[in-house]
Short mmCIF file of C-alpha atoms in Angstrom, two decimals:
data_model
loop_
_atom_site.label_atom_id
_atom_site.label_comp_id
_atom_site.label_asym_id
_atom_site.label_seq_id
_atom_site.Cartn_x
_atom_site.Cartn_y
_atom_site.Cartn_z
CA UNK A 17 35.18 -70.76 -37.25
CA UNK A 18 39.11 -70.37 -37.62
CA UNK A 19 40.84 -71.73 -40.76
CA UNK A 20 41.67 -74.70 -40.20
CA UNK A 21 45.42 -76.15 -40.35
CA UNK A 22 47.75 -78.78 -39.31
CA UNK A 23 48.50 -77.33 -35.67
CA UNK A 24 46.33 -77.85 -33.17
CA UNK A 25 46.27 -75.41 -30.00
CA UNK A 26 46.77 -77.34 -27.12
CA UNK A 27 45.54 -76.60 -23.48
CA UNK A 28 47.17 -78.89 -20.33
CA UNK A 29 45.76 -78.53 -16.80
CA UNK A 30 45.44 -80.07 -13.30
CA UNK A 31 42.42 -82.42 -12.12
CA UNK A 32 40.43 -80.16 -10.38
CA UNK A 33 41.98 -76.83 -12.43
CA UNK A 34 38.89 -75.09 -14.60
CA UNK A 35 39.80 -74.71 -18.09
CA UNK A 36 38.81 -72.16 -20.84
CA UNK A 37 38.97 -73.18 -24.85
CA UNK A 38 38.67 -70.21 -26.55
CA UNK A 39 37.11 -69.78 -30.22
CA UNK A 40 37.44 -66.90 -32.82
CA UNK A 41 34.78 -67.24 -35.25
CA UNK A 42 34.84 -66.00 -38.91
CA UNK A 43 31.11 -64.70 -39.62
CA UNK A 44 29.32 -62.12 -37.88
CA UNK A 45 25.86 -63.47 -39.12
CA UNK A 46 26.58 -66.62 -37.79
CA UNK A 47 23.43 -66.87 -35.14
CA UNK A 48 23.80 -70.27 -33.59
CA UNK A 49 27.32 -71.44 -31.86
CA UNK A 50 28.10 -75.40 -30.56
CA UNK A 51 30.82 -76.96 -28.74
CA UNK A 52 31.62 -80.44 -29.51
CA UNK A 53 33.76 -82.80 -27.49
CA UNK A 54 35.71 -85.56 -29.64
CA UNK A 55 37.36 -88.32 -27.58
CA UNK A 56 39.79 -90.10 -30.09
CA UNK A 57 37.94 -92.52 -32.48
CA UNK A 58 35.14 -91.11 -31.75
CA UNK A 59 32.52 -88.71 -33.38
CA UNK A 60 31.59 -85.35 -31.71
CA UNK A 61 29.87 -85.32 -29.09
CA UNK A 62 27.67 -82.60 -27.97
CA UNK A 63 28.11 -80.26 -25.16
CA UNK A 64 26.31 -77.03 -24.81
CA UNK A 65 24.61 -74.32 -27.41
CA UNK A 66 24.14 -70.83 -27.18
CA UNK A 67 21.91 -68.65 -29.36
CA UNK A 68 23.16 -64.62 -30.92
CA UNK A 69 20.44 -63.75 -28.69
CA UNK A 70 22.50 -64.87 -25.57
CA UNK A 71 25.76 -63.78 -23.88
CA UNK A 72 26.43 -66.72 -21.63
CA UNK A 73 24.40 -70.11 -21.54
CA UNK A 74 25.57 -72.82 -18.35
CA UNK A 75 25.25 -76.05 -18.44
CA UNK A 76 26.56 -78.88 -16.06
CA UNK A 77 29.73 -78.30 -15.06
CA UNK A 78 30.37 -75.90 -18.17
CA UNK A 79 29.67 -72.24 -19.38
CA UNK A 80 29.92 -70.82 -23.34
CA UNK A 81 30.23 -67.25 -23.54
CA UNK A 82 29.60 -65.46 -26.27
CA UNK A 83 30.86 -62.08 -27.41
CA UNK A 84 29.62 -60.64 -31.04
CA UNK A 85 31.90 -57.34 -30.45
CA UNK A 86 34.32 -59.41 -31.38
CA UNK A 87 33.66 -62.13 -32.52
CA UNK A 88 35.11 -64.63 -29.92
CA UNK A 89 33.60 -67.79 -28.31
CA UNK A 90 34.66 -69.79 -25.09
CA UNK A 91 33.92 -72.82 -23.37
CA UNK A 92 34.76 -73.08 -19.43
CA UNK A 93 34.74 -76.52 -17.90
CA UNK A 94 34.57 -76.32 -13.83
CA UNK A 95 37.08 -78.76 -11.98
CA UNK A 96 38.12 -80.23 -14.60
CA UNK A 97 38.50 -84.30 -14.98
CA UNK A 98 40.68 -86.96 -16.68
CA UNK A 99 37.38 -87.74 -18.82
CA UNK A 100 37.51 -84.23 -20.25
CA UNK A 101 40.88 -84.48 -22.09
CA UNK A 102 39.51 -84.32 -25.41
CA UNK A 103 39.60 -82.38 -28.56
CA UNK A 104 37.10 -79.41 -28.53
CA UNK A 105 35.28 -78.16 -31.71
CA UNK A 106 33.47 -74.84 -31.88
CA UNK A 107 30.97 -74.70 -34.54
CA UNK A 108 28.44 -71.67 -36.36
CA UNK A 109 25.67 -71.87 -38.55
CA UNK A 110 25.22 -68.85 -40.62
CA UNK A 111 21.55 -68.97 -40.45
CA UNK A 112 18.59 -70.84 -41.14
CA UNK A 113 17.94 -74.44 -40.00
CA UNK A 114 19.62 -75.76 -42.35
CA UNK A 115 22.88 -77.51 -40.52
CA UNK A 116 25.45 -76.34 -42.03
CA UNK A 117 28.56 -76.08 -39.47
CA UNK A 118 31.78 -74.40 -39.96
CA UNK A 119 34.29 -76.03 -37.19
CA UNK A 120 37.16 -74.42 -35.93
CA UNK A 121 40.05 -76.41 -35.78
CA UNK A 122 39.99 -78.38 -32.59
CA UNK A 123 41.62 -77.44 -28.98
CA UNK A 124 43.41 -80.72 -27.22
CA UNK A 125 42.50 -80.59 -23.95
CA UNK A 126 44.68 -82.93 -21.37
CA UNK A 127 43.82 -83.50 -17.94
CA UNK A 128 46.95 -84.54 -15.74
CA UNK A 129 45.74 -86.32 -12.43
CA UNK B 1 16.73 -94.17 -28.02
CA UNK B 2 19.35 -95.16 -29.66
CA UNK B 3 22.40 -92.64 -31.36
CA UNK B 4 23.27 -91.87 -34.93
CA UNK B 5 24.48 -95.51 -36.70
CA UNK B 6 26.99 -95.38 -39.26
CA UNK B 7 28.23 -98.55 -41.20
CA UNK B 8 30.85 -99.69 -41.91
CA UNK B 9 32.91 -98.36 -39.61
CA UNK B 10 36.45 -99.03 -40.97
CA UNK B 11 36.88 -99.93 -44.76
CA UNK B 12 40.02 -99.60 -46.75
CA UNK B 13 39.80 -99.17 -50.43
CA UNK B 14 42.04 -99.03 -53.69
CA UNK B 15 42.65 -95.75 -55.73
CA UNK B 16 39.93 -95.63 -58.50
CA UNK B 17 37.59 -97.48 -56.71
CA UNK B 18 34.14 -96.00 -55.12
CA UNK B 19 32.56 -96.23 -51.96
CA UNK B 20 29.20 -96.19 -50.10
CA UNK B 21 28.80 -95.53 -46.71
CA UNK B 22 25.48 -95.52 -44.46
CA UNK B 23 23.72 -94.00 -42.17
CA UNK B 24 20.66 -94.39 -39.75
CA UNK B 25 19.60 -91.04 -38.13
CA UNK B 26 18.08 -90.79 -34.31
CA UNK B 27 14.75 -92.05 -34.54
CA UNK B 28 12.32 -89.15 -35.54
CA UNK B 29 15.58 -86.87 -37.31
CA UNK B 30 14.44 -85.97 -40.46
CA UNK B 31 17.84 -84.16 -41.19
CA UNK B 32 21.02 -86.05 -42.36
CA UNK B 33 24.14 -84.08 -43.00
CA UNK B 34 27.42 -85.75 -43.60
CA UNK B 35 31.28 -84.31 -42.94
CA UNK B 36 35.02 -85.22 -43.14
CA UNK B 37 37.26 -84.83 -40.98
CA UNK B 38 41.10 -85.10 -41.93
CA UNK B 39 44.06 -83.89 -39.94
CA UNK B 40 44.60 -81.60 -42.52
CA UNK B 41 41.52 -79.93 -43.20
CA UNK B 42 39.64 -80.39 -40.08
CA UNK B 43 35.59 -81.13 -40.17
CA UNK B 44 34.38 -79.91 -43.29
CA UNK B 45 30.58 -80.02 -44.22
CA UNK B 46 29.60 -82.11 -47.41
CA UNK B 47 26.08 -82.21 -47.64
CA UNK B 48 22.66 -81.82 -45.79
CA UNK B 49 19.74 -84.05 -46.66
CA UNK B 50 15.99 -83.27 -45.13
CA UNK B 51 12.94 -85.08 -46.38
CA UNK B 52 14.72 -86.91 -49.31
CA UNK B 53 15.88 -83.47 -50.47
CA UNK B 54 19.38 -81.83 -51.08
CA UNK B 55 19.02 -78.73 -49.16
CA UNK B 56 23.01 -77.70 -48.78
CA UNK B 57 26.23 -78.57 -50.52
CA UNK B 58 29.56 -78.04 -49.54
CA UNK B 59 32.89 -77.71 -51.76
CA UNK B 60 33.38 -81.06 -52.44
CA UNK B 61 33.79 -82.13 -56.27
CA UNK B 62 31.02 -83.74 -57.96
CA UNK B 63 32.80 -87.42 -56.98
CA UNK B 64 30.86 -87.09 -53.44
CA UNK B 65 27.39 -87.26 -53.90
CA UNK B 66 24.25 -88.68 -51.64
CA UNK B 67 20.82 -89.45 -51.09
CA UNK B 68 18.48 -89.80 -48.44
CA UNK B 69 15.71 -92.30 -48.61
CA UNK B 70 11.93 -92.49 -46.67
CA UNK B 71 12.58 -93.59 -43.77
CA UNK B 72 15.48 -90.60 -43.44
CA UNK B 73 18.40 -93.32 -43.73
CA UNK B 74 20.83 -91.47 -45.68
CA UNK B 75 23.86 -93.18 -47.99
CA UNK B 76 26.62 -91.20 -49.39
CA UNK B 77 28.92 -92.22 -52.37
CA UNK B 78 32.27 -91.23 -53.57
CA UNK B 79 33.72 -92.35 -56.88
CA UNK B 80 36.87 -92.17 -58.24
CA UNK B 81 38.93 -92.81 -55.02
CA UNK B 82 41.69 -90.50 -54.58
CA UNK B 83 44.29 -91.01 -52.04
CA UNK B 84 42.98 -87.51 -50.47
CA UNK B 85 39.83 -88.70 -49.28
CA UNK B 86 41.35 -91.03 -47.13
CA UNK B 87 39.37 -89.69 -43.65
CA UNK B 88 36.84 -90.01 -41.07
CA UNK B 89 33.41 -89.91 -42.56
CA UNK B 90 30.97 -88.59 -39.68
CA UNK B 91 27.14 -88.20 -40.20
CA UNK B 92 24.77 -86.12 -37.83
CA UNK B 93 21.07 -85.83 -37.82
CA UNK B 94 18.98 -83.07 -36.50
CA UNK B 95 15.17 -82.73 -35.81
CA UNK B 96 14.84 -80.68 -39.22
CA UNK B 97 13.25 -77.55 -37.21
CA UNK B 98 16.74 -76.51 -34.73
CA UNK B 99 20.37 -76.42 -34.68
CA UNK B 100 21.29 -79.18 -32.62
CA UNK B 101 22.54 -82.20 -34.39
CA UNK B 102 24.17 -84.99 -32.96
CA UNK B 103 26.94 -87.03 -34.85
CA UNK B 104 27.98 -90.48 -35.36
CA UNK B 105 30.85 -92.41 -34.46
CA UNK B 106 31.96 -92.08 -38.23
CA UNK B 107 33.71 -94.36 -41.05
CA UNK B 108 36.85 -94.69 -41.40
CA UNK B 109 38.44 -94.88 -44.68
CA UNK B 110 41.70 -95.52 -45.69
CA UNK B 111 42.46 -95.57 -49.71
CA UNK B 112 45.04 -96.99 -50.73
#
């Protein structure tokens, strides 16, 4: 994931509007990628996986897409809610089952009705 | 089934002090990993637990330490308070055999 700091990017759309959180991640044998969505006071909550093995993975209402070239990770979210606006976490494990997550430092995602 | 159960939720503590915070994994986890989460720093990983065992450590000092017990409730300590590790305390637990874990709602502590 990206170093982490004391900005946070920040994304603002329309209700209805799809959005894209992008990612940059840090280790090219990272083999497993999550998004997390963290409403505030809250823990993370999870959204959708996608494998090294796997370009683009869809889920309901959202797509991660993957690109190793270079090293770059996005989330889409289609028609886009109020109950979105969030803060969005990428995450890699290295390897191995062993749970380990490096988290990029958070997008703010706000939903105007 | 029910989610990923951390207690207490919000605890403040003095400088010097230590702590001990708990958590009960989704029924049938066997994997208990634990992270802050500061403005500052972000989530950063502190320490995986599977089957009682210390399997990964993050670069915490040796004032954060944990344990995981049977029944794959996990407990995590931190002595020596420091103003610094004022933060959110999240746990997650995992199946032991994927990636996926699934976090808590976290503790909050605030030292003082």
């Amino acid at each position: 994931g990206e170093s982490v700091g004391l900005h946070l990017p920040t994304l603002s759309v329309q209700e209805g509007d799809n959005s894209i959180i992008n990612c940059a991640y840090s280790n090219s044998a990272s083999d497993y990628f999550i998004w997390y969505k963290q409403e505030s006071g809250k823990g993370p909550q999870f959204i959708i996986d996608i494998r090294s093995n796997m370009d683009k993975r869809q889920g309901q209402r959202v797509t991660v897409l993957l690109n190793k070239t270079v090293k770059h990770l996005s989330l889409q979210i289609a028609a886009t809610q109020p109950g979105d606006s969030a803060v969005y976490f990428c995450a890699e494990d290295s390897g191995g089952s062993n749970y380990k997550l490096t988290f990029g430092k958070g997008t703010l995602l706000t939903v105007n009705p | 089934k029910a989610g990923v159960t951390q207690t207490p939720r919000y605890l403040i503590k003095t400088r010097g002090q230590q702590v001990t915070l708990s958590c009960s994994p989704i029924s049938g986890h066997r994997s208990v990993s634990w992270y802050q989460q500061t403005p500052g720093q972000g989530l950063q990983f502190l320490f995986e637990y599977f089957s009682e065992t210390q399997r990964n450590k993050g670069n915490f000092p040796g004032r954060f330490s944990g344990r995981q017990f049977s029944n794959s409730r996990s407990e995590m300590n931190v002595s020596t308070l420091e103003l610094g590790d004022s933060a959110l305390y999240l746990c997650a637990s995992g199946e032991g055999s994927g990636n996926t874990i699934y976090f808590g709602e976290g503790s909050w502590l605030t030292v003082v």
